[in-house]
Short mmCIF file of C-alpha atoms and ligand atoms in Angstrom, two decimals:
data_model
loop_
_atom_site.label_atom_id
_atom_site.label_comp_id
_atom_site.label_asym_id
_atom_site.label_seq_id
_atom_site.Cartn_x
_atom_site.Cartn_y
_atom_site.Cartn_z
CA MET M 1 69.92 96.49 80.83
CA SER M 2 68.21 99.36 78.45
CA SER M 3 70.10 100.41 75.63
CA PHE M 4 69.50 103.04 72.63
CA LYS M 5 68.63 99.95 70.32
CA GLN M 6 65.17 99.84 71.93
CA PHE M 7 64.19 102.94 70.82
CA ASN M 8 64.27 101.87 66.93
CA LEU M 9 66.81 104.91 65.88
CA ASP M 10 68.22 104.41 62.38
CA PRO M 11 71.42 102.48 62.04
CA ARG M 12 73.18 106.13 60.97
CA ILE M 13 72.42 107.80 64.93
CA LEU M 14 72.50 104.33 66.33
CA SER M 15 76.54 104.28 64.93
CA ALA M 16 77.17 107.63 65.76
CA ILE M 17 75.83 107.63 69.68
CA GLU M 18 78.38 103.90 69.71
CA ARG M 19 81.38 105.60 68.32
CA ILE M 20 80.85 107.95 70.96
CA GLY M 21 80.49 105.36 74.01
CA TYR M 22 77.34 105.85 75.69
CA LYS M 23 76.39 102.41 76.37
CA GLU M 24 72.87 103.23 77.91
CA PRO M 25 70.24 105.68 78.02
CA THR M 26 70.68 107.81 80.99
CA PRO M 27 66.66 108.80 82.68
CA ILE M 28 65.50 111.44 80.95
CA GLN M 29 66.73 109.66 78.18
CA LEU M 30 64.97 106.80 78.75
CA GLU M 31 61.92 108.56 79.46
CA ALA M 32 62.33 112.13 76.25
CA ILE M 33 63.82 110.22 73.46
CA PRO M 34 60.15 108.06 72.70
CA VAL M 35 57.97 111.49 73.77
CA VAL M 36 59.91 113.24 71.03
CA LEU M 37 60.07 110.43 68.75
CA LYS M 38 56.51 110.42 68.13
CA GLY M 39 56.10 113.96 67.89
CA GLY M 40 54.92 115.47 70.95
CA ASP M 41 56.02 118.39 72.95
CA VAL M 42 57.57 118.39 76.25
CA MET M 43 58.10 119.76 79.01
CA GLY M 44 61.24 118.15 81.01
CA ALA M 45 62.63 119.56 84.43
CA ALA M 46 67.03 118.64 83.58
CA GLN M 47 69.77 120.68 84.07
CA THR M 48 72.83 120.25 82.51
CA GLY M 49 74.47 116.55 83.02
CA THR M 50 71.56 114.85 82.94
CA GLY M 51 71.84 113.74 79.48
CA LYS M 52 69.02 116.15 78.81
CA THR M 53 71.05 116.84 75.62
CA ALA M 54 71.46 113.86 73.38
CA GLY M 55 67.65 113.27 75.44
CA PHE M 56 66.11 115.66 73.17
CA GLY M 57 68.84 115.84 69.90
CA LEU M 58 68.85 112.64 69.51
CA PRO M 59 64.73 111.73 68.20
CA LEU M 60 65.45 115.01 67.10
CA ILE M 61 67.69 114.44 64.44
CA ALA M 62 65.61 111.49 63.82
CA ARG M 63 62.40 113.29 62.62
CA ILE M 64 64.24 115.45 60.74
CA LEU M 65 66.66 112.50 58.83
CA ARG M 66 63.63 112.20 56.59
CA HIS M 67 64.97 115.43 54.54
CA ALA M 68 68.39 114.47 55.10
CA ASN M 69 70.16 115.39 50.87
CA THR M 70 73.00 115.70 49.72
CA SER M 71 72.31 118.88 47.06
CA MET M 72 74.14 121.11 47.60
CA SER M 73 71.37 124.18 47.04
CA PRO M 74 70.78 125.54 49.36
CA ALA M 75 67.05 125.75 48.96
CA ARG M 76 67.22 121.63 49.69
CA HIS M 77 68.48 122.50 53.55
CA PRO M 78 66.34 125.40 54.80
CA VAL M 79 66.90 125.12 59.02
CA ARG M 80 64.04 122.47 60.31
CA ALA M 81 64.95 122.16 64.10
CA LEU M 82 66.25 124.78 66.00
CA ILE M 83 67.69 124.87 69.66
CA LEU M 84 67.87 128.22 71.10
CA THR M 85 70.04 128.68 74.49
CA PRO M 86 70.73 131.73 76.91
CA THR M 87 74.65 131.24 76.65
CA ARG M 88 77.09 130.92 74.15
CA GLU M 89 79.08 127.65 75.54
CA LEU M 90 75.90 126.25 76.07
CA ALA M 91 74.96 126.93 72.16
CA ASP M 92 78.45 125.64 71.36
CA GLN M 93 77.76 122.85 73.93
CA VAL M 94 75.44 122.03 72.32
CA SER M 95 76.81 122.37 68.77
CA THR M 96 79.17 120.01 68.91
CA ASN M 97 76.69 117.52 70.53
CA MET M 98 74.36 117.44 67.65
CA MET M 99 77.39 117.44 64.91
CA GLN M 100 78.64 114.32 66.49
CA TYR M 101 74.50 112.62 66.66
CA ALA M 102 74.12 113.85 63.54
CA ALA M 103 77.73 113.01 61.84
CA ASP M 104 76.89 109.17 59.84
CA THR M 105 74.05 111.35 58.33
CA PRO M 106 73.41 114.18 55.60
CA LEU M 107 72.11 116.98 57.55
CA ARG M 108 73.60 120.16 58.32
CA VAL M 109 74.52 121.59 61.93
CA GLY M 110 75.18 125.23 62.58
CA VAL M 111 75.12 127.47 65.52
CA VAL M 112 75.56 131.23 65.71
CA TYR M 113 75.64 132.90 68.71
CA GLY M 114 76.95 136.92 69.74
CA GLY M 115 80.33 138.17 70.85
CA VAL M 116 82.08 136.57 67.95
CA ASP M 117 81.68 137.94 64.01
CA PHE M 118 79.14 138.34 61.70
CA ARG M 119 79.84 137.62 58.44
CA PRO M 120 80.65 133.32 58.55
CA GLN M 121 78.00 132.63 60.46
CA SER M 122 75.77 134.62 57.81
CA ASP M 123 77.54 132.50 55.20
CA MET M 124 77.30 129.42 56.65
CA LEU M 125 73.69 130.70 56.80
CA ARG M 126 72.71 131.28 53.38
CA ARG M 127 74.48 127.90 52.49
CA GLY M 128 72.10 126.43 55.02
CA VAL M 129 71.74 124.52 57.63
CA GLU M 130 69.30 121.96 59.47
CA ILE M 131 70.06 122.06 62.42
CA LEU M 132 70.28 125.27 64.45
CA THR M 133 71.05 125.94 67.90
CA ALA M 134 71.69 130.45 68.14
CA THR M 135 71.73 132.89 70.98
CA PRO M 136 67.75 134.17 70.52
CA GLY M 137 69.49 138.41 70.08
CA ARG M 138 72.17 136.83 66.93
CA LEU M 139 69.52 135.12 65.52
CA LEU M 140 67.45 137.88 64.90
CA ASP M 141 70.45 139.45 63.28
CA HIS M 142 70.64 136.91 61.32
CA ILE M 143 67.29 137.25 60.08
CA GLU M 144 67.11 140.55 60.28
CA GLN M 145 69.49 140.26 57.48
CA ARG M 146 67.97 137.79 55.89
CA ALA M 147 70.54 135.62 55.83
CA THR M 148 68.07 132.76 57.71
CA ASN M 149 64.55 132.16 57.87
CA LEU M 150 62.39 129.89 60.24
CA SER M 151 59.49 128.94 57.86
CA GLN M 152 60.34 125.49 57.87
CA VAL M 153 61.29 124.99 61.70
CA GLU M 154 59.62 121.57 62.63
CA ILE M 155 60.81 121.00 66.07
CA VAL M 156 62.24 123.62 68.39
CA VAL M 157 63.72 124.01 71.75
CA LEU M 158 64.23 126.14 74.43
CA ASP M 159 67.42 124.73 76.26
CA GLU M 160 67.24 126.47 79.88
CA ALA M 161 64.09 128.45 80.20
CA ASP M 162 64.48 129.00 83.75
CA ARG M 163 68.04 130.94 82.50
CA MET M 164 66.34 132.33 79.18
CA LEU M 165 63.87 134.87 81.09
CA ASP M 166 66.27 135.41 84.22
CA MET M 167 68.70 137.06 81.40
CA GLY M 168 65.55 139.19 80.04
CA PHE M 169 65.70 137.24 76.28
CA LEU M 170 61.36 136.81 76.35
CA PRO M 171 60.82 139.80 74.39
CA ASP M 172 63.51 138.00 72.32
CA ILE M 173 62.02 134.77 72.41
CA SER M 174 58.70 136.19 71.80
CA ARG M 175 59.78 137.48 68.22
CA ILE M 176 61.14 134.16 67.47
CA LEU M 177 58.59 132.43 68.46
CA LYS M 178 55.65 134.51 66.06
CA LEU M 179 58.07 133.44 63.26
CA LEU M 180 58.28 129.72 63.59
CA PRO M 181 55.07 127.97 61.74
CA ALA M 182 52.32 127.28 64.55
CA SER M 183 52.15 123.50 63.63
CA ARG M 184 55.34 122.52 65.30
CA GLN M 185 56.66 120.47 67.42
CA SER M 186 58.05 122.24 70.76
CA LEU M 187 61.15 120.85 73.90
CA MET M 188 61.39 123.12 76.95
CA PHE M 189 63.92 122.12 79.36
CA SER M 190 64.53 124.29 82.37
CA ALA M 191 66.09 123.67 86.23
CA THR M 192 63.78 125.24 88.03
CA PHE M 193 59.91 126.03 87.44
CA SER M 194 58.60 129.58 88.39
CA PRO M 195 55.14 131.32 87.78
CA ASP M 196 56.98 132.97 84.49
CA ILE M 197 58.06 129.79 83.31
CA THR M 198 54.48 127.88 83.35
CA LYS M 199 53.17 130.80 82.00
CA LEU M 200 55.79 130.81 79.23
CA ALA M 201 54.77 126.81 78.53
CA LYS M 202 51.74 127.80 78.32
CA ASN M 203 52.55 130.26 75.74
CA PHE M 204 55.60 127.61 74.13
CA LEU M 205 53.44 124.63 73.78
CA ARG M 206 50.80 122.41 73.25
CA PRO M 207 48.09 122.12 75.39
CA ASP M 208 48.86 118.84 77.93
CA PRO M 209 53.02 118.09 76.81
CA VAL M 210 53.95 115.35 78.51
CA VAL M 211 56.03 116.52 81.82
CA ILE M 212 59.15 114.88 82.43
CA GLU M 213 61.72 115.07 85.63
CA VAL M 214 64.51 113.56 86.19
CA ALA M 215 64.47 115.04 89.63
CA ARG M 216 62.36 116.30 92.11
CA GLN M 217 61.32 120.52 91.30
CA ASN M 218 63.72 123.17 92.58
CA GLN M 219 65.76 119.89 94.75
CA THR M 220 69.23 119.83 95.60
CA ALA M 221 71.15 116.51 95.31
CA GLU M 222 70.75 114.15 98.05
CA THR M 223 74.62 113.35 97.34
CA VAL M 224 75.96 116.62 97.61
CA THR M 225 76.90 117.83 100.92
CA GLN M 226 76.02 121.63 101.65
CA GLU M 227 78.46 123.38 103.74
CA VAL M 228 77.35 127.37 104.78
CA TYR M 229 79.86 129.10 107.14
CA GLN M 230 79.18 132.56 108.42
CA VAL M 231 83.00 134.89 107.38
CA THR M 232 82.76 138.61 107.60
CA ASP M 233 83.24 141.28 104.77
CA ARG M 234 86.43 141.47 105.70
CA ASP M 235 87.90 137.78 105.79
CA LYS M 236 85.90 135.91 103.14
CA THR M 237 88.57 136.11 100.91
CA ASP M 238 91.55 134.22 103.78
CA VAL M 239 88.04 132.00 104.39
CA LEU M 240 88.07 131.03 100.70
CA ILE M 241 92.65 130.51 100.43
CA ASP M 242 91.82 127.72 103.21
CA ILE M 243 89.31 125.99 102.13
CA LEU M 244 91.22 126.16 99.11
CA LYS M 245 93.94 124.92 100.56
CA THR M 246 93.15 122.41 102.53
CA ARG M 247 89.64 120.71 102.28
CA GLY M 248 91.21 119.20 99.27
CA VAL M 249 91.57 115.12 98.69
CA GLU M 250 94.09 113.99 102.11
CA ASN M 251 93.44 117.72 103.31
CA GLY M 252 95.31 119.07 100.58
CA PRO M 253 94.08 121.23 97.76
CA MET M 254 90.79 121.39 96.15
CA THR M 255 92.19 121.03 91.85
CA GLN M 256 88.51 120.88 89.92
CA VAL M 257 86.52 123.93 92.04
CA ILE M 258 84.09 126.38 90.41
CA VAL M 259 84.22 129.43 92.82
CA PHE M 260 81.22 131.21 91.71
CA VAL M 261 80.74 135.06 92.69
CA ASN M 262 77.64 137.30 91.74
CA ALA M 263 79.76 140.28 89.89
CA LYS M 264 81.87 139.99 87.41
CA ILE M 265 84.85 142.65 88.98
CA THR M 266 84.58 140.56 91.95
CA CYS M 267 85.55 137.56 89.19
CA ARG M 268 88.08 139.50 88.12
CA ARG M 269 89.53 140.66 91.29
CA LEU M 270 89.00 137.54 93.17
CA ALA M 271 91.52 135.24 90.30
CA ARG M 272 94.06 137.80 90.82
CA THR M 273 94.54 137.44 94.11
CA LEU M 274 94.01 133.85 94.83
CA GLU M 275 97.35 133.56 91.66
CA ARG M 276 99.13 135.49 93.74
CA VAL M 277 98.19 133.25 96.58
CA GLY M 278 99.91 130.68 94.65
CA ILE M 279 96.64 129.19 93.44
CA ASN M 280 95.95 127.99 89.87
CA ALA M 281 92.90 130.08 89.10
CA ASP M 282 90.74 131.89 86.31
CA ALA M 283 87.91 134.26 85.31
CA ILE M 284 84.79 133.72 83.19
CA HIS M 285 82.96 135.80 83.11
CA GLY M 286 80.95 137.56 80.31
CA ASP M 287 83.32 140.72 79.80
CA LYS M 288 85.89 138.21 78.31
CA THR M 289 84.91 137.26 74.89
CA GLN M 290 84.44 133.91 73.52
CA GLU M 291 88.31 132.31 73.04
CA GLU M 292 89.15 133.89 75.73
CA ARG M 293 86.74 131.92 78.06
CA GLN M 294 87.36 128.81 75.72
CA ALA M 295 91.17 129.21 76.42
CA ALA M 296 89.95 129.11 80.47
CA LEU M 297 87.31 126.38 80.13
CA GLU M 298 90.38 124.80 77.91
CA GLY M 299 92.29 125.14 80.66
CA PHE M 300 90.31 124.11 83.73
CA LYS M 301 89.05 120.43 81.55
CA SER M 302 92.93 119.41 81.22
CA GLY M 303 93.60 119.81 85.09
CA ALA M 304 95.61 122.72 84.06
CA ILE M 305 93.71 125.55 85.86
CA HIS M 306 92.28 124.20 89.30
CA VAL M 307 90.62 127.10 90.12
CA LEU M 308 87.61 128.78 87.83
CA VAL M 309 86.10 131.61 88.98
CA ALA M 310 82.67 132.28 87.00
CA THR M 311 79.24 134.73 87.20
CA ASP M 312 75.78 132.22 86.81
CA VAL M 313 76.09 133.54 83.31
CA ALA M 314 79.53 132.32 82.50
CA ALA M 315 78.99 128.94 83.59
CA ARG M 316 75.68 128.28 83.28
CA GLY M 317 75.06 125.24 80.68
CA LEU M 318 79.19 123.81 81.05
CA ASP M 319 79.90 120.41 80.62
CA ILE M 320 82.05 119.64 83.06
CA LYS M 321 82.11 116.57 84.44
CA GLU M 322 82.21 114.35 87.56
CA LEU M 323 82.86 117.95 89.52
CA PRO M 324 83.75 117.61 92.82
CA TYR M 325 83.37 120.69 94.76
CA VAL M 326 81.67 124.03 94.26
CA ILE M 327 82.49 126.73 96.28
CA ASN M 328 79.77 130.42 96.83
CA TYR M 329 81.64 133.04 97.65
CA ASP M 330 78.86 135.68 96.87
CA VAL M 331 75.72 134.11 98.40
CA PRO M 332 73.76 133.98 94.70
CA PHE M 333 70.99 136.73 94.09
CA SER M 334 68.09 134.11 93.19
CA ALA M 335 67.54 131.29 95.14
CA GLU M 336 66.86 129.45 91.57
CA ASP M 337 70.96 130.15 90.96
CA TYR M 338 72.00 128.16 94.26
CA VAL M 339 70.56 125.46 93.37
CA HIS M 340 71.86 125.29 89.48
CA ARG M 341 75.22 126.33 90.50
CA ILE M 342 75.78 123.44 92.82
CA GLY M 343 74.16 121.34 90.86
CA ARG M 344 77.62 121.42 88.96
CA THR M 345 78.11 118.71 91.36
CA GLY M 346 77.27 114.97 92.79
CA ARG M 347 76.55 114.49 89.29
CA ALA M 348 75.66 110.57 87.97
CA GLY M 349 75.64 109.44 91.74
CA ALA M 350 79.32 110.84 93.08
CA HIS M 351 79.88 112.79 95.61
CA GLY M 352 80.31 116.24 96.24
CA LEU M 353 80.48 119.27 98.27
CA ALA M 354 78.92 122.65 98.02
CA VAL M 355 80.26 124.99 100.21
CA MET M 356 78.59 128.41 100.57
CA LEU M 357 80.62 132.07 102.31
CA ALA M 358 77.31 134.14 103.81
CA THR M 359 78.01 137.52 106.10
CA THR M 360 75.07 139.44 108.15
CA GLU M 361 74.22 140.37 104.92
CA ASP M 362 73.07 137.74 103.25
CA THR M 363 70.20 136.34 105.65
CA ARG M 364 67.29 137.47 103.72
CA LEU M 365 69.50 135.88 100.44
CA VAL M 366 70.14 132.44 102.69
CA GLU M 367 66.53 132.27 103.88
CA ALA M 368 65.32 132.27 100.32
CA ILE M 369 67.50 128.93 98.92
CA GLU M 370 66.46 127.62 102.21
CA LYS M 371 62.51 127.65 101.74
CA LEU M 372 63.51 126.96 97.27
CA THR M 373 65.56 123.08 98.38
CA ASN M 374 63.35 122.63 101.97
CA GLN M 375 66.40 122.71 104.10
CA THR M 376 68.01 125.08 107.04
CA PHE M 377 71.37 124.29 106.84
CA ASP M 378 73.53 124.11 109.83
CA GLN M 379 75.76 127.35 109.88
CA LYS M 380 78.62 127.34 111.57
CA PRO M 381 81.18 131.36 111.88
CA LEU M 382 84.65 130.55 110.46
CA ARG M 383 87.57 132.33 110.66
CA PRO M 384 90.57 132.00 108.44
CA LEU M 385 93.28 129.57 109.62
CA SER M 386 96.34 132.40 109.86
CA ARG M 387 93.79 134.46 112.38
CA GLN M 388 92.60 131.94 114.16
CA MET M 389 96.40 130.62 115.47
CA ARG M 390 97.43 133.99 116.09
CA GLN M 391 94.91 134.47 118.50
CA GLU M 392 95.03 131.36 119.59
CA ALA M 393 98.61 132.60 120.07
CA ARG M 394 98.03 135.32 121.50
CA ARG M 395 95.37 134.10 124.37
CA GLY M 396 98.01 131.51 125.49
CA GLU M 397 100.22 134.75 125.53
CA ARG M 398 97.78 136.61 127.97
CA ASP M 399 96.87 133.56 130.12
CA ARG M 400 100.69 132.77 130.72
CA HIS M 401 101.30 136.76 131.60
CA ASP M 402 97.83 136.68 134.31
CA ARG M 403 99.41 133.13 135.59
CA GLU M 404 103.14 134.64 136.26
CA ARG M 405 102.13 138.86 137.14
CA VAL M 406 101.88 139.64 140.50
CA ASP M 407 101.22 143.92 140.78
CA THR M 408 104.44 145.63 142.28
CA PRO M 409 104.42 148.59 143.84
CA GLU M 410 105.79 150.76 140.49
CA ASP M 411 102.50 149.10 138.96
CA GLU M 412 99.44 150.30 140.68
CA ARG M 413 101.58 153.83 140.76
CA LEU M 414 101.46 153.49 136.29
CA ALA M 415 97.52 152.72 137.28
CA ARG M 416 96.76 155.37 139.32
CA GLU M 417 98.52 157.77 137.29
CA ARG M 418 96.67 156.80 134.08
CA ALA M 419 92.91 156.62 135.43
CA ARG M 420 94.10 160.29 135.77
CA ALA M 421 95.18 161.30 133.07
CA TYR M 422 92.20 159.51 131.47
CA VAL M 423 89.04 162.28 129.71
CA PRO M 424 85.73 161.25 129.54
CA PRO M 425 84.45 160.83 125.93
CA ALA M 426 82.01 164.36 126.16
CA GLN M 427 85.34 166.67 127.21
CA ARG M 428 86.77 165.50 124.36
CA HIS M 429 87.64 167.68 121.17
CA ARG M 430 84.76 166.83 118.60
CA ASP M 431 85.92 167.18 115.18
CA PRO M 432 82.67 167.71 113.13
CA ILE M 433 83.34 165.44 110.15
CA PHE M 434 84.35 163.03 111.03
CA ASP M 435 82.54 162.14 114.47
CA THR M 436 78.79 162.66 112.82
CA PRO M 437 76.96 159.90 113.37
CA TYR M 438 76.28 158.26 109.90
CA ARG M 439 73.29 157.99 108.78
CA GLU M 440 72.03 155.83 106.42
CA ARG M 441 70.13 157.08 103.11
CA ARG M 442 66.87 156.08 102.80
CA THR M 443 64.84 155.43 99.66
CA ASN M 444 61.42 153.63 98.76
CA SER M 445 62.70 151.64 95.88
CA ARG M 446 64.57 148.30 96.25
CA PRO M 447 68.39 148.67 95.70
CA THR M 448 69.05 147.32 92.32
CA GLU M 449 71.92 144.14 91.86
CA GLU M 450 74.48 146.64 90.56
CA LEU M 451 74.09 148.88 93.85
CA ARG M 452 73.86 146.58 95.97
CA VAL M 453 77.44 145.36 94.56
CA PHE M 454 78.56 149.12 94.58
CA GLU M 455 77.34 149.77 97.59
CA ARG M 456 79.33 145.67 99.03
CA GLU M 457 83.11 146.93 96.73
CA ILE M 458 82.74 150.76 97.15
CA VAL M 459 80.71 152.28 100.18
CA ARG M 460 80.85 149.92 103.22
CA LYS M 461 84.07 150.47 103.12
CA PRO M 462 85.64 153.62 104.92
CA ARG M 463 89.36 153.07 103.87
CA GLN M 464 88.53 153.30 100.54
CA GLN M 465 86.55 156.23 101.79
CA ALA M 466 88.93 158.31 103.42
CA VAL M 467 91.46 157.93 100.50
CA LEU M 468 89.75 159.32 98.41
CA LEU M 469 88.40 162.33 100.25
CA CYS M 470 92.32 162.36 100.41
CA GLY M 471 92.65 162.48 96.87
CA PHE M 472 90.07 164.97 96.57
CA GLY M 473 91.75 167.39 100.00
CA ALA M 474 95.30 167.25 97.20
CA LEU M 475 93.58 168.16 94.12
CA ARG M 476 91.25 171.08 95.75
CA ARG M 477 95.05 172.22 97.44
CA ARG M 478 96.19 172.71 94.18
P1 AMP H 501 74.46 116.93 79.52
O1 AMP H 501 73.32 116.99 79.87
O2 AMP H 501 73.42 116.91 77.59
O3 AMP H 501 75.22 118.25 78.79
O4 AMP H 501 75.31 115.71 79.07
C1 AMP H 501 76.13 115.62 79.98
C2 AMP H 501 77.06 114.45 79.69
O5 AMP H 501 76.75 113.90 79.60
C3 AMP H 501 77.58 115.22 78.32
O6 AMP H 501 79.26 115.20 78.14
C4 AMP H 501 77.28 114.42 77.27
O7 AMP H 501 78.74 113.82 75.89
C5 AMP H 501 77.58 112.94 78.24
N1 AMP H 501 76.01 111.88 77.93
C6 AMP H 501 74.94 112.03 77.30
N2 AMP H 501 74.38 110.66 77.37
C7 AMP H 501 75.22 109.65 77.61
C8 AMP H 501 74.93 108.89 78.13
N3 AMP H 501 73.95 107.64 77.50
N4 AMP H 501 75.50 107.76 78.66
C9 AMP H 501 77.18 107.94 79.13
N5 AMP H 501 77.02 109.78 78.71
C10 AMP H 501 75.87 110.54 78.26
#
């Protein structure tokens, strides 16, 4: 059995590991720790949940430990290690881990991210901190305010690099990289590998970095059962409720499940709808304050909340152990996000179930996922249980009726009358507005994500349109 002792880490790091309770290194730790200890650059293909934080965090502490001191002077505590993350949650999580790992050393550990008070962060930076975890935008704000500088950074980590690019952080990252000393050690982690990531790695890392892969590229874990159901937009929520109520242990309710959606508005609405039908749900999305997100996350981890409805951005990097279920209420816009989403289940050999609901409009997105993950989904249609049961009952009723039916002379007379009263559609009164066929608007540009969401939420709901029209008419009449 391998052990953390084999890396010859400082006893102050080993004592922390023992206290936390890590018994043996995970695969990525086995590979990454020796390379980072030797000062090499690393390109790591690893998702959250593999133990990658300790994989870079423990050797990073070991490398800068020689600077550790107990002086009160801020000048003696410059930033030596910088960890950049895409989201506040991940920043918080990584920094908490770093604090635990460095707890027996005098190294100072701090974190800065947007959405919270600026002042306590700048005070902390001015006092000095050796290991700084940050989201790019807020870090640049602090640098502009001269609360910190990066001229003495020896190690820089780019965590969840693919997400950073997705979120448009490339200009911020480039600005930060220019402020770092050229002779530094760089580590980059990404769950997926696109040409853009490869390009970033070329600029960010020294030539010939050590490439460490713990899962095959863009592959989904074999321990995850993936199910894709064809649903209609109208049925989607009811189907989700059925799944949440019946696909848990022994056909009971699911209790630890993240439901992924593509838009904040869906996130809010869906969580409210689930609550209304008696499911303990909460939403986690970018518009929530840090405190609200934290509360939702704590509730979920403690088991008080069974269903966390989340957007990709908010859910990235959340450390939730052994999640048994993930549901894609919306098919993600990018196939890479599918890999991320379902990577939250089936971890460390545990079995997981990932369900995705797809409408006919999602066909191209589903095909992109199949291509990326090199598989073909066996898609089955699924309708809400309530409707299925009602239809089956109606079918039974009709069959019984058909069997018992004998046409009487009165039935025949009525049928003749109905036939006489029939007017072919062409002769009916035509309404100039409502009988005009709907014409698709043609644009040359591809719709933005927001536009797609808007169209799905508003435009393709004829009933809502009718309400709007009536309201408008009423206004004009006044
Ligand atoms: P990460 O991928 O870094 O987010 O880590 C996922 C989870 O695994 C975190 O809760 C870590 O505390 C935990 N972890 C990391 N390394 C080990 C280890 N060697 N043994 C057990 N748990 C670990």
